[in-house]
CSV table of C-alpha atoms and ligand atoms in Angstrom, one decimal:
chain,number,residue,atom,x,y,z
A,65,MET,CA,146.8,2.4,170.5
A,66,SER,CA,143.5,2.0,172.5
A,67,GLU,CA,144.8,3.9,175.5
A,68,GLN,CA,145.1,7.1,173.3
A,69,ARG,CA,141.5,6.8,172.2
A,70,ALA,CA,138.5,8.1,174.1
A,71,GLU,CA,135.6,5.7,174.7
A,72,VAL,CA,132.8,5.6,172.1
A,73,ALA,CA,129.3,5.0,173.2
A,74,VAL,CA,127.0,2.8,171.1
A,75,VAL,CA,123.4,2.9,172.1
A,76,GLY,CA,121.4,-0.3,171.2
A,77,ALA,CA,122.9,-3.8,171.3
A,78,GLY,CA,120.7,-5.0,168.4
A,79,LEU,CA,122.1,-6.2,165.1
A,80,ALA,CA,123.8,-3.0,164.0
A,81,GLY,CA,124.9,-1.9,167.5
A,82,CYS,CA,126.7,-5.2,168.2
A,83,LEU,CA,128.4,-5.3,164.8
A,84,LEU,CA,129.4,-1.7,165.2
A,85,ALA,CA,130.9,-2.3,168.7
A,86,ALA,CA,133.0,-5.2,167.2
A,87,PHE,CA,134.2,-3.1,164.3
A,88,LEU,CA,135.2,-0.2,166.6
A,89,ALA,CA,136.9,-2.5,169.1
A,90,ARG,CA,139.0,-3.9,166.2
A,91,ARG,CA,140.1,-0.4,165.4
A,92,GLY,CA,141.3,-0.1,169.0
A,93,TYR,CA,138.5,2.0,170.5
A,94,PRO,CA,137.2,1.3,174.0
A,95,VAL,CA,133.4,0.9,173.4
A,96,ALA,CA,130.5,1.2,175.9
A,97,LEU,CA,127.5,-0.7,174.4
A,98,TYR,CA,124.2,0.3,176.1
A,99,GLU,CA,121.1,-1.8,175.7
A,100,ARG,CA,117.7,-1.2,177.3
A,101,ARG,CA,116.8,-4.9,177.5
A,102,PRO,CA,118.3,-7.6,179.7
A,103,ASP,CA,121.0,-9.8,178.3
A,104,PRO,CA,119.2,-11.8,175.5
A,105,ARG,CA,121.6,-14.7,175.9
A,106,THR,CA,120.0,-15.4,179.3
A,107,GLY,CA,116.3,-14.7,178.6
A,108,ALA,CA,113.3,-15.9,176.6
A,109,VAL,CA,112.4,-14.8,173.1
A,110,GLU,CA,109.6,-12.2,172.8
A,111,ARG,CA,106.5,-13.8,171.3
A,112,GLY,CA,105.7,-13.2,167.7
A,113,ARG,CA,108.5,-10.6,166.9
A,114,SER,CA,110.3,-11.3,163.6
A,115,ILE,CA,111.8,-14.6,164.6
A,116,ASN,CA,113.9,-15.0,161.5
A,117,LEU,CA,115.2,-12.8,158.7
A,118,ALA,CA,116.8,-13.2,155.3
A,119,LEU,CA,120.5,-12.4,155.2
A,120,SER,CA,122.1,-11.8,151.8
A,121,GLU,CA,125.4,-10.7,150.3
A,122,ARG,CA,125.6,-7.2,152.0
A,123,GLY,CA,125.1,-8.6,155.4
A,124,LEU,CA,127.4,-11.5,154.8
A,125,ASP,CA,130.1,-9.1,153.5
A,126,ALA,CA,130.0,-7.3,156.8
A,127,LEU,CA,130.2,-10.6,158.8
A,128,ARG,CA,133.1,-11.8,156.7
A,129,ARG,CA,135.1,-8.8,157.7
A,130,ILE,CA,135.0,-9.8,161.3
A,131,GLY,CA,135.3,-13.5,160.6
A,132,LEU,CA,131.7,-14.4,161.6
A,133,ASP,CA,130.2,-15.4,158.3
A,134,GLU,CA,130.9,-19.1,158.5
A,135,GLN,CA,129.6,-19.4,162.0
A,136,VAL,CA,126.4,-17.6,161.1
A,137,LEU,CA,125.9,-19.5,157.8
A,138,ALA,CA,126.4,-22.9,159.6
A,139,ASP,CA,122.9,-22.4,161.1
A,140,ALA,CA,121.4,-20.7,158.0
A,141,LEU,CA,118.9,-22.2,155.6
A,142,PRO,CA,119.6,-21.2,152.0
A,143,MET,CA,116.5,-20.2,150.1
A,144,ARG,CA,117.0,-20.4,146.3
A,145,GLY,CA,113.8,-18.9,145.2
A,146,ARG,CA,110.1,-18.1,145.9
A,147,MET,CA,107.5,-20.8,146.2
A,148,ILE,CA,104.2,-19.2,145.2
A,149,HIS,CA,101.1,-20.7,146.8
A,150,PRO,CA,98.0,-20.0,144.8
A,151,VAL,CA,94.5,-20.3,146.4
A,152,ALA,CA,93.9,-23.4,144.2
A,153,GLY,CA,96.4,-25.6,142.5
A,154,GLU,CA,100.0,-26.6,143.1
A,155,PRO,CA,102.7,-24.2,144.4
A,156,GLN,CA,105.1,-22.9,141.8
A,157,PHE,CA,108.8,-22.3,142.3
A,158,GLN,CA,110.6,-19.2,140.9
A,159,SER,CA,114.3,-19.2,141.3
A,160,TYR,CA,116.0,-16.0,142.4
A,161,SER,CA,119.0,-16.2,140.0
A,162,ALA,CA,119.3,-17.1,136.4
A,163,ALA,CA,121.3,-20.3,137.0
A,164,GLY,CA,119.2,-21.1,140.1
A,165,ASP,CA,122.3,-21.4,142.2
A,166,ARG,CA,122.2,-18.3,144.3
A,167,ALA,CA,120.4,-18.2,147.7
A,168,ILE,CA,119.4,-15.8,150.4
A,169,ASN,CA,119.7,-17.2,153.9
A,170,SER,CA,117.0,-17.7,156.5
A,171,ILE,CA,118.7,-16.9,159.9
A,172,SER,CA,117.4,-16.8,163.4
A,173,ARG,CA,117.4,-13.2,164.5
A,174,GLY,CA,118.1,-14.2,168.1
A,175,ALA,CA,121.0,-16.5,167.2
A,176,LEU,CA,122.5,-13.8,164.9
A,177,ASN,CA,122.2,-11.1,167.6
A,178,ASN,CA,123.7,-13.5,170.2
A,179,ALA,CA,126.6,-14.4,167.8
A,180,LEU,CA,127.3,-10.7,167.3
A,181,LEU,CA,127.0,-9.9,171.0
A,182,ASN,CA,129.5,-12.7,171.8
A,183,ALA,CA,131.9,-11.5,169.1
A,184,ALA,CA,131.7,-7.9,170.5
A,185,ALA,CA,132.0,-9.0,174.1
A,186,ALA,CA,135.1,-11.2,173.3
A,187,LEU,CA,137.1,-8.2,172.0
A,188,PRO,CA,139.2,-6.2,174.4
A,189,GLY,CA,137.8,-2.8,175.4
A,190,VAL,CA,134.1,-3.6,174.9
A,191,ARG,CA,131.9,-3.0,178.0
A,192,ILE,CA,128.2,-4.0,177.7
A,193,ALA,CA,125.6,-2.4,180.0
A,194,PHE,CA,122.2,-4.2,179.7
A,195,ASP,CA,119.1,-2.8,181.3
A,196,HIS,CA,120.2,0.7,180.3
A,197,ARG,CA,117.5,2.6,178.5
A,198,LEU,CA,118.7,5.9,177.1
A,199,VAL,CA,116.3,8.7,178.1
A,200,GLY,CA,118.5,11.8,177.8
A,201,LEU,CA,121.4,13.1,175.7
A,202,ASP,CA,123.2,16.4,175.6
A,203,PRO,CA,124.6,16.5,172.1
A,204,ALA,CA,127.0,19.3,173.0
A,205,THR,CA,128.7,17.4,175.8
A,206,GLY,CA,128.0,13.7,175.0
A,207,GLU,CA,126.3,13.3,178.4
A,208,MET,CA,123.8,10.5,178.3
A,209,THR,CA,121.1,9.6,180.9
A,210,PHE,CA,120.0,6.0,181.3
A,211,GLU,CA,117.1,4.5,183.2
A,212,THR,CA,118.3,1.3,184.9
A,213,PRO,CA,116.8,-1.0,187.5
A,214,GLN,CA,118.9,0.9,190.1
A,215,GLY,CA,117.6,4.3,189.0
A,216,LYS,CA,119.0,6.9,186.7
A,217,VAL,CA,122.6,6.8,185.7
A,218,ASN,CA,124.7,9.4,183.8
A,219,GLU,CA,127.5,8.6,181.5
A,220,THR,CA,129.6,10.6,179.0
A,221,ALA,CA,131.4,9.8,175.8
A,222,SER,CA,133.3,11.8,173.2
A,223,VAL,CA,131.3,10.1,170.4
A,224,VAL,CA,127.7,8.8,170.7
A,225,LEU,CA,126.4,6.4,168.0
A,226,GLY,CA,122.7,5.7,168.0
A,227,ALA,CA,121.9,2.1,166.8
A,228,ASP,CA,118.8,1.9,168.8
A,229,GLY,CA,116.3,1.0,166.1
A,230,ALA,CA,113.3,2.5,164.3
A,231,GLY,CA,112.0,4.3,167.4
A,232,SER,CA,115.5,5.6,168.2
A,233,ALA,CA,115.8,7.5,171.5
A,234,VAL,CA,119.0,9.1,170.2
A,235,ARG,CA,117.2,10.4,167.2
A,236,GLY,CA,114.4,11.6,169.5
A,237,GLN,CA,117.0,13.5,171.6
A,238,LEU,CA,118.5,15.2,168.5
A,239,LEU,CA,114.9,16.1,167.4
A,240,GLY,CA,114.1,17.5,170.8
A,241,HIS,CA,117.2,19.7,170.7
A,242,GLY,CA,116.1,21.0,167.3
A,243,LEU,CA,119.1,19.5,165.5
A,244,LEU,CA,117.3,17.1,163.2
A,245,ARG,CA,114.1,16.7,161.1
A,246,GLU,CA,112.4,13.4,160.7
A,247,SER,CA,109.4,11.9,158.9
A,248,VAL,CA,107.9,8.6,159.8
A,249,ASP,CA,105.5,7.1,157.1
A,250,PHE,CA,103.6,4.3,158.6
A,251,LEU,CA,102.3,1.7,156.2
A,252,ASP,CA,98.6,1.0,156.6
A,253,TYR,CA,99.6,-2.7,156.9
A,254,GLY,CA,100.8,-4.5,160.0
A,255,TYR,CA,102.4,-7.9,160.5
A,256,LYS,CA,101.6,-10.9,162.7
A,257,GLU,CA,103.6,-14.1,163.0
A,258,LEU,CA,102.3,-17.7,162.9
A,259,THR,CA,104.1,-21.0,163.2
A,260,ILE,CA,104.2,-24.2,161.1
A,261,PRO,CA,105.8,-26.8,163.3
A,262,PRO,CA,107.8,-29.7,161.9
A,263,LEU,CA,105.6,-32.5,160.4
A,264,GLY,CA,106.7,-36.0,161.4
A,265,GLY,CA,110.1,-34.6,162.4
A,266,ASP,CA,110.7,-32.9,159.0
A,267,PHE,CA,109.9,-29.6,157.3
A,268,ALA,CA,106.3,-29.4,156.4
A,269,LEU,CA,107.2,-27.3,153.3
A,270,ASP,CA,110.2,-27.1,151.0
A,271,PRO,CA,112.9,-25.6,153.2
A,272,GLU,CA,114.9,-24.3,150.2
A,273,ALA,CA,112.3,-21.6,149.3
A,274,LEU,CA,110.8,-18.5,150.7
A,275,HIS,CA,107.1,-19.2,150.6
A,276,ILE,CA,104.7,-16.6,149.5
A,277,TRP,CA,100.9,-16.6,149.5
A,278,PRO,CA,100.1,-13.6,147.3
A,279,ARG,CA,96.5,-12.4,147.8
A,280,GLY,CA,96.3,-9.2,145.9
A,281,THR,CA,95.9,-6.6,148.7
A,282,SER,CA,97.5,-8.7,151.4
A,283,MET,CA,99.9,-11.7,151.7
A,284,MET,CA,101.6,-14.2,153.9
A,285,ILE,CA,105.2,-15.4,153.7
A,286,ALA,CA,107.0,-18.2,155.4
A,287,LEU,CA,110.7,-18.7,156.1
A,288,PRO,CA,112.3,-22.0,157.4
A,289,ASN,CA,114.0,-22.3,160.8
A,290,PRO,CA,116.8,-24.6,161.8
A,291,ASP,CA,114.4,-26.6,164.1
A,292,ARG,CA,112.5,-27.5,161.0
A,293,SER,CA,109.6,-25.3,161.7
A,294,PHE,CA,108.5,-22.3,159.5
A,295,THR,CA,107.7,-18.8,160.7
A,296,CYS,CA,104.9,-17.4,158.7
A,297,THR,CA,104.3,-13.6,158.6
A,298,LEU,CA,100.9,-12.2,157.6
A,299,PHE,CA,101.1,-8.7,156.1
A,300,TRP,CA,97.5,-7.5,156.3
A,301,PRO,CA,95.8,-4.1,156.3
A,302,THR,CA,95.4,-2.5,159.7
A,303,HIS,CA,92.0,-1.0,158.9
A,304,GLY,CA,88.9,-2.1,157.0
A,305,THR,CA,87.2,-5.3,156.4
A,306,ALA,CA,90.4,-7.2,155.6
A,307,ALA,CA,92.2,-6.0,158.8
A,308,PHE,CA,93.5,-8.3,161.5
A,309,ALA,CA,90.8,-7.2,163.9
A,310,SER,CA,88.0,-8.3,161.5
A,311,LEU,CA,88.5,-11.9,162.5
A,312,GLY,CA,87.0,-11.9,166.0
A,313,SER,CA,86.3,-15.5,166.8
A,314,PRO,CA,88.1,-18.9,166.4
A,315,ALA,CA,85.5,-19.9,163.9
A,316,ALA,CA,86.0,-16.8,161.8
A,317,ILE,CA,89.8,-17.3,161.8
A,318,GLU,CA,89.4,-20.9,160.7
A,319,ARG,CA,86.9,-20.0,158.0
A,320,HIS,CA,89.1,-17.2,156.7
A,321,PHE,CA,92.3,-19.3,156.4
A,322,ALA,CA,90.4,-22.3,154.9
A,323,GLN,CA,89.0,-20.0,152.2
A,324,HIS,CA,92.1,-17.9,151.4
A,325,TYR,CA,95.1,-20.0,152.6
A,326,PRO,CA,93.7,-23.5,152.3
A,327,ASP,CA,97.0,-25.3,152.5
A,328,LEU,CA,97.9,-23.7,155.8
A,329,PRO,CA,95.4,-25.0,158.4
A,330,PRO,CA,96.4,-28.6,158.1
A,331,LEU,CA,100.0,-27.6,158.7
A,332,ALA,CA,99.4,-25.1,161.5
A,333,PRO,CA,97.7,-26.8,164.5
A,334,ASN,CA,98.2,-23.6,166.7
A,335,LEU,CA,96.9,-21.3,164.0
A,336,VAL,CA,94.0,-19.9,166.1
A,337,ASP,CA,96.1,-19.5,169.3
A,338,ASP,CA,99.0,-17.8,167.4
A,339,TYR,CA,96.5,-15.5,165.6
A,340,GLN,CA,94.7,-14.5,168.8
A,341,HIS,CA,97.8,-14.0,171.0
A,342,ASN,CA,100.7,-12.9,168.7
A,343,PRO,CA,100.9,-9.1,168.5
A,344,VAL,CA,100.4,-7.0,165.4
A,345,GLY,CA,103.7,-5.2,164.6
A,346,VAL,CA,103.8,-1.8,162.8
A,347,LEU,CA,105.7,-1.2,159.5
A,348,GLY,CA,107.0,2.1,158.2
A,349,THR,CA,109.7,4.1,156.6
A,350,VAL,CA,111.8,6.5,158.8
A,351,ARG,CA,113.7,9.3,157.1
A,352,CYS,CA,115.7,11.9,158.9
A,353,ASP,CA,118.3,14.6,158.3
A,354,PRO,CA,121.1,15.0,159.2
A,355,TRP,CA,122.3,11.6,160.4
A,356,GLN,CA,125.1,13.2,162.4
A,357,VAL,CA,125.6,16.3,164.4
A,358,ASN,CA,128.9,18.1,165.1
A,359,GLY,CA,131.0,15.0,164.1
A,360,THR,CA,130.2,13.6,167.6
A,361,VAL,CA,126.7,12.1,167.5
A,362,ALA,CA,125.4,9.9,164.6
A,363,LEU,CA,122.7,7.4,163.7
A,364,LEU,CA,123.1,4.0,162.1
A,365,GLY,CA,120.7,1.2,161.0
A,366,ASP,CA,117.0,1.5,161.6
A,367,ALA,CA,117.6,4.5,163.8
A,368,ALA,CA,118.6,6.5,160.7
A,369,HIS,CA,116.5,4.8,158.0
A,370,ALA,CA,114.0,2.1,159.0
A,371,ILE,CA,112.4,0.6,155.9
A,372,VAL,CA,109.6,-1.8,155.2
A,373,PRO,CA,110.8,-5.4,155.2
A,374,PHE,CA,109.7,-6.5,151.7
A,375,TYR,CA,113.1,-6.7,150.1
A,376,GLY,CA,114.6,-8.4,153.2
A,377,GLN,CA,117.2,-5.6,153.4
A,378,GLY,CA,116.8,-3.7,156.6
A,379,ALA,CA,119.5,-5.6,158.5
A,380,ASN,CA,121.6,-6.0,155.5
A,381,CYS,CA,121.5,-2.3,154.9
A,382,ALA,CA,122.3,-1.6,158.6
A,383,PHE,CA,125.3,-3.8,158.4
A,384,GLU,CA,126.5,-1.9,155.3
A,385,ASP,CA,126.3,1.3,157.3
A,386,VAL,CA,128.8,-0.1,159.8
A,387,VAL,CA,131.1,-1.2,157.0
A,388,GLU,CA,130.9,2.3,155.4
A,389,LEU,CA,131.5,4.1,158.7
A,390,ASP,CA,134.6,1.9,159.2
A,391,ARG,CA,135.8,2.8,155.7
A,392,CYS,CA,135.2,6.5,156.4
A,393,LEU,CA,137.2,6.3,159.6
A,394,ASP,CA,140.0,4.7,157.6
A,395,GLU,CA,140.0,7.4,155.0
A,396,CYS,CA,139.8,10.2,157.5
A,397,ALA,CA,142.5,8.8,159.8
A,398,ASP,CA,139.9,8.4,162.6
A,399,ASP,CA,139.0,12.1,162.6
A,400,TRP,CA,135.4,11.7,163.6
A,401,SER,CA,134.5,15.2,162.6
A,402,ALA,CA,135.4,14.4,159.0
A,403,ALA,CA,134.4,10.7,159.0
A,404,LEU,CA,130.8,11.1,160.2
A,405,PRO,CA,129.7,13.7,157.6
A,406,LEU,CA,131.4,11.6,154.9
A,407,TYR,CA,129.5,8.5,156.2
A,408,GLN,CA,126.2,10.4,155.9
A,409,ARG,CA,127.0,11.7,152.4
A,410,ARG,CA,127.8,8.2,151.2
A,411,ARG,CA,124.9,6.3,152.8
A,412,GLN,CA,121.9,8.7,152.7
A,413,ASP,CA,121.1,8.2,149.0
A,414,ASN,CA,121.5,4.5,149.2
A,415,ALA,CA,119.2,4.2,152.2
A,416,GLU,CA,116.6,6.2,150.3
A,417,ALA,CA,117.0,4.0,147.2
A,418,ILE,CA,116.4,0.8,149.2
A,419,ALA,CA,113.5,2.4,151.1
A,420,GLN,CA,111.8,3.0,147.7
A,421,MET,CA,112.6,-0.4,146.3
A,422,ALA,CA,111.3,-2.1,149.4
A,423,LEU,CA,108.0,-0.3,149.1
A,424,ALA,CA,107.8,-1.3,145.4
A,425,ASN,CA,108.6,-4.9,146.2
A,426,PHE,CA,105.5,-5.1,148.5
A,427,VAL,CA,103.3,-4.7,145.5
A,428,GLU,CA,105.4,-7.2,143.6
A,429,MET,CA,105.2,-9.8,146.3
A,430,ARG,CA,101.6,-9.5,147.3
A,431,ASP,CA,100.2,-9.1,143.8
A,432,LYS,CA,102.4,-9.4,140.8
A,433,VAL,CA,104.3,-12.6,141.5
A,434,ALA,CA,101.2,-14.6,140.9
A,435,SER,CA,100.5,-13.2,137.4
A,436,PRO,CA,101.6,-15.1,134.3
A,437,LEU,CA,102.8,-11.8,132.8
A,438,PHE,CA,105.2,-11.2,135.7
A,439,GLN,CA,106.4,-14.8,135.5
A,440,LEU,CA,107.1,-14.4,131.8
A,441,GLY,CA,109.0,-11.2,132.6
A,442,ARG,CA,111.2,-13.0,135.1
A,443,ARG,CA,111.9,-15.7,132.5
A,444,VAL,CA,112.9,-13.1,129.9
A,445,GLU,CA,115.0,-11.4,132.5
A,446,HIS,CA,116.8,-14.6,133.4
A,447,ALA,CA,117.3,-15.3,129.7
A,448,LEU,CA,118.9,-11.8,129.2
A,449,GLU,CA,121.1,-12.4,132.2
A,450,ARG,CA,122.3,-15.7,130.6
A,451,ALA,CA,122.7,-14.1,127.2
A,452,LEU,CA,124.5,-11.0,128.4
A,453,PRO,CA,126.4,-12.1,131.5
A,454,GLY,CA,127.5,-9.1,133.5
A,455,ARG,CA,125.9,-6.7,131.1
A,456,TYR,CA,122.3,-7.4,132.0
A,457,VAL,CA,121.8,-8.0,135.8
A,458,SER,CA,118.4,-8.1,137.4
A,459,ARG,CA,117.5,-5.7,140.2
A,460,TYR,CA,116.9,-8.6,142.6
A,461,GLU,CA,120.3,-10.1,141.7
A,462,MET,CA,122.1,-6.7,142.4
A,463,VAL,CA,120.2,-6.0,145.6
A,464,SER,CA,120.5,-9.5,147.1
A,465,PHE,CA,123.7,-10.9,145.6
A,466,SER,CA,126.1,-8.0,145.3
A,467,THR,CA,127.3,-5.0,147.2
A,468,THR,CA,126.6,-2.6,144.4
A,469,PRO,CA,125.4,0.6,146.2
A,470,TYR,CA,121.6,0.6,146.2
A,471,ALA,CA,121.4,4.0,144.4
A,472,GLU,CA,123.6,2.6,141.7
A,473,VAL,CA,121.3,-0.4,141.4
A,474,ARG,CA,118.4,1.9,140.7
A,475,ARG,CA,120.3,3.9,138.1
A,476,ARG,CA,121.6,0.7,136.4
A,477,VAL,CA,118.2,-0.9,136.3
A,478,ARG,CA,116.8,2.2,134.7
A,479,ARG,CA,119.6,2.2,132.1
A,480,GLN,CA,119.0,-1.5,131.3
A,481,HIS,CA,115.3,-1.0,131.0
A,482,ARG,CA,115.9,1.9,128.6
A,483,THR,CA,118.3,-0.3,126.5
A,484,VAL,CA,116.0,-3.3,126.5
A,485,GLY,CA,113.1,-1.0,125.6
A,486,ALA,CA,115.1,0.5,122.7
A,487,VAL,CA,116.2,-2.9,121.5
A,488,ALA,CA,112.6,-4.2,121.7
A,489,ALA,CA,111.3,-1.1,119.9
A,490,GLY,CA,114.0,-1.5,117.2
A,491,ALA,CA,113.1,-5.2,116.8
A,492,VAL,CA,109.4,-4.2,116.4
A,493,LEU,CA,110.3,-1.6,113.8
A,494,LEU,CA,112.5,-4.0,111.9
A,495,LEU,CA,109.8,-6.6,111.9
A,496,ALA,CA,107.2,-4.0,110.9
A,497,GLY,CA,109.6,-2.9,108.1
A,498,ALA,CA,110.1,-6.5,106.9
A,499,VAL,CA,106.3,-7.2,107.0
A,500,GLY,CA,105.7,-3.9,105.2
A,501,SER,CA,108.1,-4.7,102.3
A,502,VAL,CA,106.7,-8.2,101.9
A,503,LEU,CA,103.2,-6.8,101.7
A,504,GLY,CA,104.3,-3.9,99.5
A,505,GLY,CA,106.0,-6.4,97.1
A,506,ARG,CA,102.8,-8.4,96.9
A,507,ARG,CA,100.8,-5.3,96.2
A,508,GLY,CA,103.3,-4.2,93.5
A,509,ARG,CA,103.1,-7.7,91.8
A,510,ARG,CA,99.3,-7.6,91.9
A,511,ARG,CA,99.3,-4.2,90.2
B,813,FAD,C1,108.7,-8.3,160.1
B,813,FAD,C2,110.1,-7.9,159.7
B,813,FAD,C3,110.8,-8.7,158.9
B,813,FAD,C4,112.1,-8.3,158.6
B,813,FAD,N1,112.8,-9.1,157.8
B,813,FAD,C5,114.1,-8.7,157.4
B,813,FAD,C6,114.9,-9.6,156.5
B,813,FAD,O1,114.4,-10.6,156.1
B,813,FAD,N2,116.1,-9.1,156.2
B,813,FAD,C7,116.7,-8.0,156.7
B,813,FAD,O2,117.8,-7.7,156.4
B,813,FAD,N3,115.9,-7.2,157.5
B,813,FAD,C8,114.7,-7.5,157.9
B,813,FAD,N4,114.0,-6.8,158.7
B,813,FAD,C9,114.6,-5.5,159.2
B,813,FAD,C10,115.5,-5.7,160.3
B,813,FAD,O3,114.9,-6.3,161.4
B,813,FAD,C11,116.0,-4.3,160.8
B,813,FAD,O4,116.4,-3.5,159.8
B,813,FAD,C12,117.2,-4.5,161.8
B,813,FAD,O5,116.8,-5.2,162.9
B,813,FAD,C13,117.8,-3.2,162.1
B,813,FAD,O6,118.8,-3.4,163.1
B,813,FAD,P1,119.2,-2.2,164.1
B,813,FAD,O7,120.3,-2.8,165.0
B,813,FAD,O8,119.3,-0.9,163.4
B,813,FAD,O9,117.8,-2.1,165.0
B,813,FAD,P2,117.2,-3.2,166.0
B,813,FAD,O10,117.5,-4.5,165.5
B,813,FAD,O11,115.8,-2.7,166.2
B,813,FAD,O12,118.0,-3.0,167.3
B,813,FAD,C14,117.9,-1.8,168.2
B,813,FAD,C15,118.4,-2.1,169.6
B,813,FAD,O13,118.3,-0.9,170.3
B,813,FAD,C16,117.7,-1.2,171.6
B,813,FAD,N5,117.2,0.1,172.1
B,813,FAD,C17,116.1,0.7,171.6
B,813,FAD,N6,115.8,1.8,172.3
B,813,FAD,C18,116.8,1.9,173.2
B,813,FAD,C19,117.2,2.9,174.2
B,813,FAD,N7,116.4,4.0,174.4
B,813,FAD,N8,118.3,2.7,175.0
B,813,FAD,C20,119.1,1.6,174.8
B,813,FAD,N9,118.8,0.6,173.9
B,813,FAD,C21,117.7,0.8,173.1
B,813,FAD,C22,116.7,-2.3,171.3
B,813,FAD,O14,116.3,-3.0,172.4
B,813,FAD,C23,117.5,-3.1,170.3
B,813,FAD,O15,118.2,-4.1,170.9
B,813,FAD,C24,112.7,-7.1,159.1
B,813,FAD,C25,111.9,-6.3,159.9
B,813,FAD,C26,110.6,-6.7,160.3
B,813,FAD,C27,109.8,-5.8,161.2
């Protein structure tokens, strides 16, 4: 079948691009996968750039479809809940699911990317060109221009799929041709990574939790790595007195952490060096429309809809895009001019829903998780889930442990909140009525 099909170009051999190449090759397409960087399987990891990430059901569902889930999970560390680190006092554990048995998985980004690259490269018809940075695209003809170490190279494909990340060059080209509108909302927070190495050969913190140090307007999280270290990520404002730049000297850095994150310095011997030398990454939400042009050029993953990382869903969502595009190709008998618009229609609302939930979750993580009221709310929610199995399901459960479309998750959570609100109001009215009649009875007897 593959000889009848024209080559599809995938720009970007990141998480979404590699998975997409594998899905397309399995459909019988010859695929050219272009990546601006050298082959990551031969090079060093970039310092301080999102070393690990949390993979949950949506991502696993995609990997299962190409038989890669067990291999990836073999090196994953399941995290069953949040461990909240207050400024003073003992850390407190909050499980993610009502029964405490469900976990999200801490995965090495590099190892996941390499596993996907190997899977794509092993399939017939996949050609990978590293050191190819897309700098030009004619959407009408599919002609692409790449910068390579040997100079500029032109290539053509009948379908061009941009999986080239938040700063997508494919999106930029569509924008430049007046074929797309975009908005990029940068958060006034950045991120910086620090490391907690193994302690006496073992994990320095509980490896079965995602650790959070909520500090009101800012926070730090830590995820475990297979080598028994933890990667911490600081999410701090980019401007003002609490910004990264406000800590100018080693003494100031040590003082700040001793005061606000007192359990960290004894566990992080390279704290000052990490802080001074690891870069500050930017965070933001990318929205654009359309996601496809003429049924021949389309965007997937962060290229179409980068989101802030506070729900741990960016990569999971990017993987769902690939699954949905594959489904659309099935339903449209591989007619790209029908499949790409259908893919956009089905995914756009969902991407917007998770973009908004991810922004809301930042407030929850950095602020609310520490409050007793929030903790009570979570306990009530888990009690409802146990009392009404399948009828009341928390937002976190649906986002992380199901493939319910994100937009449907939002609608369902609103419905549940309305029902619980109505039941609570009814209970209050009943109680008020009962109290009223008791009091009325007493008054009557007194008269
Ligand atoms: C701090 C942080 C923590 C995160 N944590 C999580 C998490 O826990 N769970 C989760 O699901 N998601 C998480 N994410 C989000 C996740 O990293 C992204 O959503 C995911 O990487 C998107 O995959 P992608 O393939 O679309 O883009 P990318 O992974 O960015 O890949 C894009 C690829 O395209 C290449 N490229 C770029 N430009 C060009 C060009 N001009 N020509 C050729 N190639 C090009 C790049 O080199 C790269 O290889 C996190 C993000 C951040 C910043």
